[in-house]
mmCIF file of C-alpha atoms in Angstrom:
data_model
loop_
_atom_site.group_PDB
_atom_site.id
_atom_site.type_symbol
_atom_site.label_atom_id
_atom_site.label_comp_id
_atom_site.label_asym_id
_atom_site.label_seq_id
_atom_site.Cartn_x
_atom_site.Cartn_y
_atom_site.Cartn_z
ATOM 1 C CA LYS F 24 5.327 16.422 -11.980
ATOM 2 C CA LYS F 25 7.176 13.870 -14.100
ATOM 3 C CA LYS F 26 9.816 13.433 -11.390
ATOM 4 C CA LEU F 27 7.077 13.044 -8.787
ATOM 5 C CA LYS F 28 5.501 10.315 -10.896
ATOM 6 C CA VAL F 29 8.863 8.515 -11.085
ATOM 7 C CA VAL F 30 9.246 8.704 -7.294
ATOM 8 C CA ARG F 31 5.803 7.205 -6.753
ATOM 9 C CA ALA F 32 6.602 4.390 -9.176
ATOM 10 C CA MET F 33 9.813 3.654 -7.254
ATOM 11 C CA ARG F 34 7.888 3.513 -3.977
ATOM 12 C CA LYS F 35 5.320 1.103 -5.379
ATOM 13 C CA LYS F 36 8.101 -1.181 -6.606
ATOM 14 C CA GLY F 37 9.647 -1.305 -3.127
ATOM 15 C CA LYS F 38 12.677 0.803 -4.077
ATOM 16 C CA ASP F 39 12.388 2.816 -0.882
ATOM 17 C CA THR F 40 15.954 4.115 -0.655
ATOM 18 C CA GLU F 41 16.006 5.423 -4.223
ATOM 19 C CA ALA F 42 12.561 6.953 -3.807
ATOM 20 C CA MET F 43 13.628 8.695 -0.602
ATOM 21 C CA LEU F 44 16.747 10.178 -2.196
ATOM 22 C CA GLU F 45 14.746 11.542 -5.120
ATOM 23 C CA ILE F 46 11.881 12.981 -3.064
ATOM 24 C CA ARG F 47 14.332 14.737 -0.749
ATOM 25 C CA LYS F 48 15.924 16.381 -3.789
ATOM 26 C CA LEU F 49 12.491 17.533 -4.912
ATOM 27 C CA GLY F 50 11.700 18.690 -1.382
ATOM 28 C CA GLU F 51 14.764 20.923 -1.345
ATOM 29 C CA ILE F 52 13.474 22.882 -4.359
ATOM 30 C CA ALA F 53 9.753 22.640 -3.548
ATOM 31 C CA SER F 54 9.633 26.185 -2.147
ATOM 32 C CA THR F 55 10.635 27.512 -5.603
ATOM 33 C CA VAL F 56 7.799 25.725 -7.423
ATOM 34 C CA PRO F 57 5.237 28.371 -8.495
ATOM 35 C CA SER F 58 2.221 26.071 -8.419
ATOM 36 C CA GLN F 59 0.849 25.729 -4.872
ATOM 37 C CA PRO F 60 -0.958 22.399 -5.604
ATOM 38 C CA THR F 61 2.283 20.936 -6.982
ATOM 39 C CA ARG F 62 4.172 22.062 -3.868
ATOM 40 C CA VAL F 63 1.569 20.308 -1.723
ATOM 41 C CA GLN F 64 1.947 17.116 -3.783
ATOM 42 C CA ILE F 65 5.739 17.158 -3.375
ATOM 43 C CA TYR F 66 5.562 17.699 0.369
ATOM 44 C CA ASN F 67 2.809 15.087 0.688
ATOM 45 C CA GLU F 68 4.957 12.476 -1.020
ATOM 46 C CA TRP F 69 7.952 13.453 1.111
ATOM 47 C CA ALA F 70 5.916 13.161 4.315
ATOM 48 C CA ILE F 71 4.552 9.781 3.198
ATOM 49 C CA GLN F 72 8.074 8.497 2.530
ATOM 50 C CA GLU F 73 9.292 9.614 5.945
ATOM 51 C CA ALA F 74 6.210 8.061 7.560
ATOM 52 C CA ARG F 75 6.834 4.789 5.726
ATOM 53 C CA ARG F 76 10.308 4.790 7.299
ATOM 54 C CA GLY F 77 8.739 5.372 10.698
ATOM 55 C CA ASP F 78 10.634 8.633 11.218
ATOM 56 C CA TRP F 79 8.032 10.696 13.068
ATOM 57 C CA ASP F 80 10.407 13.610 13.710
ATOM 58 C CA ALA F 81 11.097 13.865 9.978
ATOM 59 C CA VAL F 82 7.349 13.834 9.271
ATOM 60 C CA LEU F 83 6.855 16.746 11.663
ATOM 61 C CA ALA F 84 9.738 18.598 9.994
ATOM 62 C CA VAL F 85 8.118 18.205 6.558
ATOM 63 C CA ILE F 86 4.779 19.430 7.903
ATOM 64 C CA GLY F 87 6.634 22.438 9.317
ATOM 65 C CA LEU F 88 8.123 23.159 5.879
ATOM 66 C CA MET F 89 4.667 22.914 4.322
ATOM 67 C CA LYS F 90 3.303 25.572 6.648
ATOM 68 C CA THR F 91 6.339 27.804 6.085
ATOM 69 C CA ASN F 92 6.084 27.582 2.294
ATOM 70 C CA ASP F 93 2.349 28.202 1.933
ATOM 71 C CA ALA F 94 1.568 24.536 1.254
ATOM 72 C CA HIS F 95 -0.567 23.844 4.306
ATOM 73 C CA PRO F 96 -1.337 20.182 4.990
ATOM 74 C CA ASP F 97 -4.799 19.171 3.794
ATOM 75 C CA VAL F 98 -6.987 16.155 4.460
ATOM 76 C CA LEU F 99 -4.966 14.103 1.934
ATOM 77 C CA THR F 100 -1.712 14.949 3.733
ATOM 78 C CA TYR F 101 -2.933 13.917 7.159
ATOM 79 C CA THR F 102 -4.756 10.843 5.879
ATOM 80 C CA ALA F 103 -1.697 9.591 3.973
ATOM 81 C CA ILE F 104 0.543 10.064 7.027
ATOM 82 C CA ILE F 105 -1.960 8.286 9.306
ATOM 83 C CA ASP F 106 -2.131 5.430 6.810
ATOM 84 C CA ALA F 107 1.672 5.151 6.536
ATOM 85 C CA MET F 108 2.253 5.323 10.299
ATOM 86 C CA GLY F 109 -0.491 2.778 10.839
ATOM 87 C CA LYS F 110 1.139 0.385 8.403
ATOM 88 C CA ARG F 111 4.337 0.703 10.448
ATOM 89 C CA GLY F 112 2.399 -0.316 13.546
ATOM 90 C CA MET F 113 2.937 3.141 15.065
ATOM 91 C CA LEU F 114 -0.566 3.739 16.409
ATOM 92 C CA HIS F 115 0.545 6.397 18.904
ATOM 93 C CA GLN F 116 1.974 8.572 16.122
ATOM 94 C CA ALA F 117 -1.084 7.944 13.939
ATOM 95 C CA LYS F 118 -3.270 9.180 16.802
ATOM 96 C CA GLN F 119 -1.042 12.241 17.229
ATOM 97 C CA CYS F 120 -1.446 13.035 13.544
ATOM 98 C CA PHE F 121 -5.220 12.561 13.810
ATOM 99 C CA GLU F 122 -5.361 14.970 16.745
ATOM 100 C CA SER F 123 -3.098 17.511 14.977
ATOM 101 C CA MET F 124 -5.416 17.364 12.004
ATOM 102 C CA ARG F 125 -8.437 18.294 14.081
ATOM 103 C CA ARG F 126 -6.512 21.052 15.891
ATOM 104 C CA ALA F 127 -5.599 22.522 12.508
ATOM 105 C CA GLY F 128 -9.291 22.667 11.637
ATOM 106 C CA VAL F 129 -9.015 20.003 8.933
ATOM 107 C CA ARG F 130 -12.114 17.812 8.961
ATOM 108 C CA PRO F 131 -11.381 14.048 8.728
ATOM 109 C CA ASN F 132 -13.307 12.257 6.007
ATOM 110 C CA ARG F 133 -14.300 8.624 5.644
ATOM 111 C CA VAL F 134 -10.923 7.651 4.205
ATOM 112 C CA THR F 135 -9.218 9.225 7.233
ATOM 113 C CA PHE F 136 -11.397 7.283 9.665
ATOM 114 C CA ASN F 137 -10.806 4.110 7.666
ATOM 115 C CA ALA F 138 -7.026 4.659 7.908
ATOM 116 C CA MET F 139 -7.298 5.202 11.677
ATOM 117 C CA LEU F 140 -9.363 2.024 12.084
ATOM 118 C CA ALA F 141 -6.822 0.106 10.011
ATOM 119 C CA ALA F 142 -4.042 1.470 12.251
ATOM 120 C CA CYS F 143 -5.971 0.294 15.323
ATOM 121 C CA ALA F 144 -6.401 -3.110 13.700
ATOM 122 C CA ARG F 145 -2.680 -3.531 13.049
ATOM 123 C CA ALA F 146 -1.952 -2.582 16.658
ATOM 124 C CA GLY F 147 -4.715 -4.858 17.949
ATOM 125 C CA SER F 148 -6.153 -1.936 19.911
ATOM 126 C CA VAL F 149 -9.842 -2.777 20.231
ATOM 127 C CA GLU F 150 -10.643 0.031 22.659
ATOM 128 C CA THR F 151 -9.114 2.725 20.452
ATOM 129 C CA GLY F 152 -10.848 1.204 17.429
ATOM 130 C CA LYS F 153 -14.224 1.333 19.156
ATOM 131 C CA GLN F 154 -13.557 4.941 20.142
ATOM 132 C CA VAL F 155 -12.645 5.961 16.580
ATOM 133 C CA PHE F 156 -15.669 4.126 15.186
ATOM 134 C CA GLY F 157 -17.883 5.951 17.674
ATOM 135 C CA GLU F 158 -16.352 9.334 16.784
ATOM 136 C CA MET F 159 -16.948 8.618 13.129
ATOM 137 C CA GLY F 160 -20.652 8.082 13.714
ATOM 138 C CA ALA F 161 -20.917 11.118 15.988
ATOM 139 C CA SER F 162 -19.293 13.352 13.338
ATOM 140 C CA GLY F 163 -21.877 12.323 10.762
ATOM 141 C CA VAL F 164 -19.455 10.441 8.510
ATOM 142 C CA LYS F 165 -21.237 7.389 7.135
ATOM 143 C CA ALA F 166 -19.482 4.032 7.293
ATOM 144 C CA ASN F 167 -19.082 2.025 4.109
ATOM 145 C CA GLU F 168 -17.952 -1.514 3.372
ATOM 146 C CA MET F 169 -14.260 -0.571 3.687
ATOM 147 C CA THR F 170 -14.943 1.049 7.057
ATOM 148 C CA MET F 171 -16.638 -2.065 8.350
ATOM 149 C CA GLY F 172 -13.857 -4.237 6.976
ATOM 150 C CA ALA F 173 -11.290 -2.245 8.960
ATOM 151 C CA TYR F 174 -13.465 -2.250 12.080
ATOM 152 C CA VAL F 175 -14.118 -6.000 11.918
ATOM 153 C CA ASP F 176 -10.385 -6.535 11.369
ATOM 154 C CA CYS F 177 -9.683 -4.417 14.459
ATOM 155 C CA LEU F 178 -12.093 -6.471 16.572
ATOM 156 C CA VAL F 179 -10.747 -9.858 15.515
ATOM 157 C CA ARG F 180 -7.093 -8.829 15.830
ATOM 158 C CA GLY F 181 -7.863 -7.684 19.347
ATOM 159 C CA GLY F 182 -9.347 -11.078 20.122
ATOM 160 C CA ASP F 183 -13.020 -10.054 20.153
ATOM 161 C CA VAL F 184 -14.112 -12.558 17.493
ATOM 162 C CA GLU F 185 -17.657 -12.876 18.802
ATOM 163 C CA GLU F 186 -18.280 -9.121 18.592
ATOM 164 C CA ALA F 187 -16.816 -9.105 15.074
ATOM 165 C CA ALA F 188 -19.179 -11.915 14.040
ATOM 166 C CA ARG F 189 -22.119 -10.025 15.571
ATOM 167 C CA VAL F 190 -21.198 -6.839 13.665
ATOM 168 C CA VAL F 191 -20.994 -8.755 10.379
ATOM 169 C CA GLU F 192 -24.416 -10.266 10.960
ATOM 170 C CA THR F 193 -26.184 -7.096 12.079
ATOM 171 C CA HIS F 194 -24.615 -3.937 10.612
ATOM 172 C CA PRO F 195 -26.062 -2.955 7.211
ATOM 173 C CA ALA F 196 -22.663 -1.878 5.836
ATOM 174 C CA ALA F 197 -20.964 -5.102 6.990
ATOM 175 C CA GLN F 198 -22.823 -7.489 4.701
ATOM 176 C CA GLY F 199 -20.358 -7.203 1.831
ATOM 177 C CA LEU F 200 -17.314 -9.171 0.814
ATOM 178 C CA VAL F 201 -14.718 -6.959 2.556
ATOM 179 C CA PRO F 202 -16.038 -7.286 6.153
ATOM 180 C CA ARG F 203 -16.728 -11.001 5.721
ATOM 181 C CA THR F 204 -13.224 -11.538 4.349
ATOM 182 C CA ALA F 205 -11.821 -9.623 7.344
ATOM 183 C CA LEU F 206 -13.781 -11.930 9.677
ATOM 184 C CA ILE F 207 -12.391 -15.018 7.923
ATOM 185 C CA SER F 208 -8.886 -13.592 8.149
ATOM 186 C CA GLY F 209 -9.244 -12.814 11.854
ATOM 187 C CA MET F 210 -10.571 -16.248 12.686
ATOM 188 C CA GLY F 211 -7.624 -17.775 10.859
ATOM 189 C CA ARG F 212 -5.136 -15.624 12.793
ATOM 190 C CA GLN F 213 -6.784 -16.681 16.051
ATOM 191 C CA GLY F 214 -6.282 -20.337 15.119
ATOM 192 C CA LEU F 215 -9.999 -20.870 14.459
ATOM 193 C CA ILE F 216 -9.434 -22.404 11.032
ATOM 194 C CA ASP F 217 -12.610 -24.512 11.134
ATOM 195 C CA ARG F 218 -14.751 -21.455 11.881
ATOM 196 C CA ALA F 219 -12.960 -19.571 9.125
ATOM 197 C CA LEU F 220 -13.889 -22.321 6.679
ATOM 198 C CA GLU F 221 -17.483 -22.214 7.909
ATOM 199 C CA GLU F 222 -17.609 -18.461 7.281
ATOM 200 C CA PHE F 223 -16.149 -19.041 3.828
ATOM 201 C CA GLU F 224 -18.959 -21.467 3.000
ATOM 202 C CA LYS F 225 -21.524 -19.098 4.531
ATOM 203 C CA LEU F 226 -20.150 -16.293 2.361
ATOM 204 C CA LYS F 227 -20.689 -18.369 -0.779
ATOM 205 C CA THR F 228 -24.238 -19.400 0.153
ATOM 206 C CA SER F 229 -25.168 -15.779 0.935
ATOM 207 C CA GLY F 230 -24.910 -14.914 -2.744
ATOM 208 C CA LEU F 231 -21.443 -13.348 -2.580
ATOM 209 C CA THR F 232 -18.709 -14.597 -4.894
ATOM 210 C CA PRO F 233 -15.270 -15.036 -3.319
ATOM 211 C CA ASN F 234 -12.575 -13.061 -5.102
ATOM 212 C CA VAL F 235 -8.818 -13.521 -5.208
ATOM 213 C CA LYS F 236 -8.400 -11.585 -1.955
ATOM 214 C CA THR F 237 -10.882 -13.863 -0.169
ATOM 215 C CA TYR F 238 -8.953 -16.938 -1.275
ATOM 216 C CA THR F 239 -5.672 -15.234 -0.364
ATOM 217 C CA THR F 240 -6.984 -14.524 3.132
ATOM 218 C CA LEU F 241 -8.015 -18.128 3.684
ATOM 219 C CA ILE F 242 -4.770 -19.524 2.245
ATOM 220 C CA HIS F 243 -2.874 -17.213 4.599
ATOM 221 C CA ALA F 244 -4.953 -18.565 7.501
ATOM 222 C CA CYS F 245 -4.117 -22.115 6.427
ATOM 223 C CA GLY F 246 -0.440 -21.210 6.418
ATOM 224 C CA LEU F 247 -0.613 -19.803 9.944
ATOM 225 C CA ASN F 248 -2.270 -23.038 11.098
ATOM 226 C CA GLU F 249 0.205 -25.257 9.179
ATOM 227 C CA ARG F 250 -2.470 -26.639 6.847
ATOM 228 C CA LEU F 251 -0.504 -26.660 3.599
ATOM 229 C CA ASP F 252 -2.697 -29.419 2.167
ATOM 230 C CA LEU F 253 -5.775 -27.236 2.564
ATOM 231 C CA ALA F 254 -3.958 -24.170 1.195
ATOM 232 C CA LEU F 255 -3.014 -26.055 -1.982
ATOM 233 C CA SER F 256 -6.565 -27.373 -2.322
ATOM 234 C CA LEU F 257 -7.960 -23.835 -2.067
ATOM 235 C CA TYR F 258 -5.509 -22.697 -4.713
ATOM 236 C CA ASP F 259 -6.795 -25.403 -7.057
ATOM 237 C CA SER F 260 -10.371 -24.258 -6.297
ATOM 238 C CA LEU F 261 -9.442 -20.684 -7.170
ATOM 239 C CA LEU F 262 -8.102 -21.776 -10.553
ATOM 240 C CA ALA F 263 -11.171 -23.938 -11.144
ATOM 241 C CA ALA F 264 -13.354 -20.875 -10.472
ATOM 242 C CA GLY F 265 -11.592 -19.082 -13.315
ATOM 243 C CA LEU F 266 -9.787 -16.594 -11.078
ATOM 244 C CA LEU F 267 -6.245 -15.464 -11.833
ATOM 245 C CA PRO F 268 -3.797 -15.496 -8.904
ATOM 246 C CA ASP F 269 -1.886 -12.313 -8.152
ATOM 247 C CA VAL F 270 1.361 -11.624 -6.312
ATOM 248 C CA MET F 271 -0.428 -11.328 -2.966
ATOM 249 C CA LEU F 272 -1.902 -14.803 -3.359
ATOM 250 C CA PHE F 273 1.492 -16.270 -4.190
ATOM 251 C CA GLU F 274 2.868 -14.478 -1.119
ATOM 252 C CA ALA F 275 0.360 -16.371 1.035
ATOM 253 C CA LEU F 276 0.918 -19.672 -0.742
ATOM 254 C CA ILE F 277 4.720 -19.525 -0.575
ATOM 255 C CA ALA F 278 4.506 -18.414 3.078
ATOM 256 C CA ALA F 279 2.316 -21.463 3.806
ATOM 257 C CA CYS F 280 4.944 -23.690 2.175
ATOM 258 C CA ALA F 281 7.669 -22.015 4.228
ATOM 259 C CA THR F 282 5.787 -22.460 7.510
ATOM 260 C CA ALA F 283 5.279 -26.126 6.686
ATOM 261 C CA GLY F 284 9.000 -26.471 5.912
ATOM 262 C CA ASP F 285 8.301 -27.646 2.351
ATOM 263 C CA ILE F 286 11.136 -25.903 0.545
ATOM 264 C CA ASP F 287 10.585 -27.752 -2.751
ATOM 265 C CA GLU F 288 6.933 -26.693 -2.912
ATOM 266 C CA ALA F 289 7.889 -23.121 -1.999
ATOM 267 C CA PHE F 290 10.307 -22.837 -4.913
ATOM 268 C CA ARG F 291 7.878 -24.656 -7.221
ATOM 269 C CA ARG F 292 5.274 -21.970 -6.521
ATOM 270 C CA TYR F 293 7.915 -19.279 -6.944
ATOM 271 C CA ARG F 294 8.701 -20.603 -10.421
ATOM 272 C CA GLU F 295 4.985 -20.651 -11.188
ATOM 273 C CA LEU F 296 4.743 -16.996 -10.133
ATOM 274 C CA LEU F 297 7.538 -16.136 -12.569
ATOM 275 C CA SER F 298 5.979 -18.194 -15.353
ATOM 276 C CA ARG F 299 2.792 -16.132 -15.008
ATOM 277 C CA GLY F 300 4.799 -12.957 -15.557
ATOM 278 C CA LEU F 301 4.251 -11.705 -12.010
ATOM 279 C CA PRO F 302 7.084 -9.714 -10.366
ATOM 280 C CA PRO F 303 8.241 -11.192 -7.043
ATOM 281 C CA ASN F 304 8.151 -8.724 -4.178
ATOM 282 C CA ARG F 305 9.881 -8.457 -0.818
ATOM 283 C CA ALA F 306 7.374 -10.660 1.006
ATOM 284 C CA VAL F 307 7.885 -13.461 -1.535
ATOM 285 C CA PHE F 308 11.663 -13.382 -1.074
ATOM 286 C CA ASN F 309 11.286 -13.212 2.704
ATOM 287 C CA SER F 310 9.140 -16.362 2.628
ATOM 288 C CA LEU F 311 11.665 -18.181 0.424
ATOM 289 C CA ILE F 312 14.427 -17.282 2.895
ATOM 290 C CA HIS F 313 12.181 -18.481 5.718
ATOM 291 C CA ALA F 314 11.658 -21.787 3.883
ATOM 292 C CA CYS F 315 15.432 -22.183 3.568
ATOM 293 C CA ALA F 316 15.809 -21.429 7.273
ATOM 294 C CA LYS F 317 13.285 -24.106 8.226
ATOM 295 C CA CYS F 318 15.327 -26.659 6.290
ATOM 296 C CA GLY F 319 18.752 -25.393 7.356
ATOM 297 C CA LYS F 320 19.724 -24.444 3.781
ATOM 298 C CA ALA F 321 22.020 -21.531 4.594
ATOM 299 C CA THR F 322 23.758 -21.234 1.232
ATOM 300 C CA ARG F 323 20.457 -21.238 -0.630
ATOM 301 C CA ALA F 324 19.017 -18.618 1.729
ATOM 302 C CA PHE F 325 21.832 -16.184 1.015
ATOM 303 C CA VAL F 326 21.587 -16.894 -2.733
ATOM 304 C CA VAL F 327 17.919 -15.852 -2.535
ATOM 305 C CA PHE F 328 18.924 -12.768 -0.551
ATOM 306 C CA ASP F 329 21.568 -11.811 -3.114
ATOM 307 C CA GLY F 330 19.052 -12.240 -5.939
ATOM 308 C CA MET F 331 16.546 -10.096 -4.091
ATOM 309 C CA VAL F 332 18.998 -7.237 -3.575
ATOM 310 C CA SER F 333 21.160 -7.455 -6.703
ATOM 311 C CA ALA F 334 18.919 -8.808 -9.469
ATOM 312 C CA GLU F 335 15.513 -7.487 -8.378
ATOM 313 C CA ARG F 336 16.880 -4.416 -6.542
ATOM 314 C CA ILE F 337 14.414 -4.849 -3.705
ATOM 315 C CA GLU F 338 15.397 -3.333 -0.381
ATOM 316 C CA PRO F 339 15.406 -5.809 2.541
ATOM 317 C CA ASN F 340 13.399 -5.012 5.667
ATOM 318 C CA VAL F 341 13.465 -6.187 9.269
ATOM 319 C CA SER F 342 11.528 -9.364 8.349
ATOM 320 C CA THR F 343 14.217 -10.215 5.780
ATOM 321 C CA TYR F 344 16.986 -10.009 8.357
ATOM 322 C CA LEU F 345 14.942 -11.918 10.945
ATOM 323 C CA ALA F 346 14.551 -14.751 8.424
ATOM 324 C CA LEU F 347 18.304 -14.678 7.758
ATOM 325 C CA ALA F 348 18.917 -14.679 11.512
ATOM 326 C CA ASN F 349 16.941 -17.914 11.731
ATOM 327 C CA VAL F 350 19.328 -19.417 9.184
ATOM 328 C CA CYS F 351 22.365 -18.165 11.082
ATOM 329 C CA LEU F 352 21.075 -19.510 14.398
ATOM 330 C CA MET F 353 20.160 -22.908 12.975
ATOM 331 C CA VAL F 354 23.474 -23.470 11.188
ATOM 332 C CA GLY F 355 25.689 -21.374 13.458
ATOM 333 C CA ILE F 356 26.911 -18.831 10.908
ATOM 334 C CA THR F 357 29.513 -16.551 12.454
ATOM 335 C CA ASP F 358 31.290 -15.249 9.354
ATOM 336 C CA GLU F 359 30.951 -11.809 7.777
ATOM 337 C CA LYS F 360 27.428 -12.560 6.507
ATOM 338 C CA GLY F 361 26.267 -13.403 10.003
ATOM 339 C CA ARG F 362 27.893 -10.288 11.374
ATOM 340 C CA VAL F 363 26.058 -8.108 8.827
ATOM 341 C CA VAL F 364 22.741 -9.717 9.796
ATOM 342 C CA LEU F 365 23.383 -9.010 13.482
ATOM 343 C CA GLU F 366 24.393 -5.404 12.772
ATOM 344 C CA LYS F 367 21.243 -4.794 10.722
ATOM 345 C CA LEU F 368 19.002 -6.204 13.450
ATOM 346 C CA GLN F 369 20.741 -4.027 16.023
ATOM 347 C CA GLU F 370 20.156 -0.975 13.813
ATOM 348 C CA TYR F 371 16.417 -1.732 13.654
ATOM 349 C CA ASP F 372 16.325 -2.203 17.411
ATOM 350 C CA ALA F 373 18.151 1.105 17.978
ATOM 351 C CA LYS F 374 15.543 2.863 15.797
ATOM 352 C CA GLY F 375 12.800 1.542 18.055
ATOM 353 C CA VAL F 376 11.287 -0.801 15.475
ATOM 354 C CA GLN F 377 8.727 -3.030 17.181
ATOM 355 C CA LYS F 378 8.816 -6.502 15.649
ATOM 356 C CA ALA F 379 8.070 -9.836 17.283
ATOM 357 C CA GLY F 380 11.244 -11.833 17.898
ATOM 358 C CA LEU F 381 13.640 -8.956 17.148
ATOM 359 C CA LYS F 382 15.279 -8.727 20.570
ATOM 360 C CA GLU F 383 15.324 -12.524 20.955
ATOM 361 C CA LYS F 384 17.099 -12.956 17.622
ATOM 362 C CA ILE F 385 19.674 -10.314 18.528
ATOM 363 C CA ALA F 386 20.361 -12.063 21.843
ATOM 364 C CA GLY F 387 20.648 -15.418 20.075
ATOM 365 C CA MET F 388 23.027 -14.050 17.439
ATOM 366 C CA ARG F 389 25.211 -12.488 20.119
ATOM 367 C CA ARG F 390 25.391 -15.819 21.944
ATOM 368 C CA ILE F 391 26.619 -17.734 18.901
ATOM 369 C CA PHE F 392 29.228 -15.059 18.207
ATOM 370 C CA GLU F 393 30.363 -15.177 21.834
ATOM 371 C CA ALA F 394 30.476 -18.982 21.737
ATOM 372 C CA HIS F 395 32.459 -18.853 18.510
ATOM 373 C CA ALA F 396 34.924 -16.381 20.009
ATOM 374 C CA ALA F 397 35.294 -18.546 23.129
ATOM 375 C CA GLY F 398 35.882 -21.621 20.956
ATOM 376 C CA GLU F 399 38.558 -19.842 18.973
ATOM 377 C CA GLU F 400 40.262 -18.782 22.205
ATOM 378 C CA LEU F 401 40.273 -22.356 23.494
ATOM 379 C CA ALA F 402 41.656 -23.593 20.190
ATOM 380 C CA ALA F 403 44.372 -20.956 20.270
ATOM 381 C CA ARG F 404 45.336 -21.944 23.789
ATOM 382 C CA ALA F 405 45.505 -25.587 22.821
ATOM 383 C CA GLN F 406 47.991 -24.761 20.054
ATOM 384 C CA ARG F 407 50.304 -22.750 22.279
ATOM 385 C CA PRO F 408 53.423 -24.702 23.382
ATOM 386 C CA THR F 409 53.455 -25.561 27.066
ATOM 387 C CA PRO F 410 56.473 -23.888 28.718
ATOM 388 C CA ARG F 411 59.020 -26.408 30.107
ATOM 389 C CA ARG F 412 59.360 -26.382 33.824
ATOM 390 C CA VAL F 413 63.045 -26.149 34.867
ATOM 391 C CA THR F 414 63.901 -27.381 38.323
ATOM 392 C CA SER F 415 67.067 -26.069 39.915
ATOM 393 C CA MET F 416 69.214 -28.830 41.431
ATOM 394 C CA GLY F 417 71.466 -26.436 43.288
ATOM 395 C CA PRO F 418 75.212 -25.602 42.893
ATOM 396 C CA GLY F 419 77.655 -28.263 41.782
ATOM 397 C CA VAL F 420 75.024 -30.589 40.323
#
């Protein structure tokens, strides 16, 4: 149990590789653990880790081991896998897990339905979200504020903002802070920043008090719409309201600085995060690299990357390498660092990772490497001595 606790702590800190190595070691001896509940916990954590990696075949293998070793998957197992696959944007696999759960006779609870709705939201699948929401009602599981937050998020991510607004206004469980924050977030993502601000004001006049997450959501929306001035103003309002910013808020604020190309402000907010004793996470470092890319600061970008990996021991993800690819493409980096970035992106592509801009960045990186190779060939040709042409004048000359 102590080792399992250590593994979970590693996962929460973003140390995915170390956590995976340790949980696989535990998984190998799980069948010898006398306590059936402990075996289930070990296999659950293992399945979650594999799901977080997006390895569906490995997830199925772990579930197979659970059944073999009298540690049958329960509602927590299936729900955790659905949640992890959903966070990877793998809605198809989340749906497969949901269907397997019902075939196994395991009844989904509210948390399960909430995870499925969240998965639909991340995939922008409005139709599937509506279907899941309908099934939830038909099965007698009552929706709560978190349910409605996920459902509203699904609607707005799928572009149905008007339906989302109608649900917030009419559904009894959608009157709370979570659904209204989801509506604000969705409007911001759709570029409707003015409507998002209107909803924010409406939220305050309805008697609800915005929390740090509400401010974070709106600051994130400002960043997406390149309104850094408004994002900074909202941050000042948050402090004036006596709220304490967390890492997630700084993520949004630094990302807004990066999108605006204000590298000095991005690093200023990063230093403020550190001064408040908050640990920077992967998203913070990714945004700092993105800020460097926007300004063409290649050396600084790779210094940030080195600090992320070496000092903080945070594992990079596909977004990290996409941000580095932006640096490489802007400056034309074709050395060993650039080659590593290209190789990593190709690995993600080979694994079937779906990420906006991935294939385009790979194609762009290949072009600069090809152009560099062609340039080197031309330079090499230019340095070769031109062979002298000897003309024969015939005998006796």
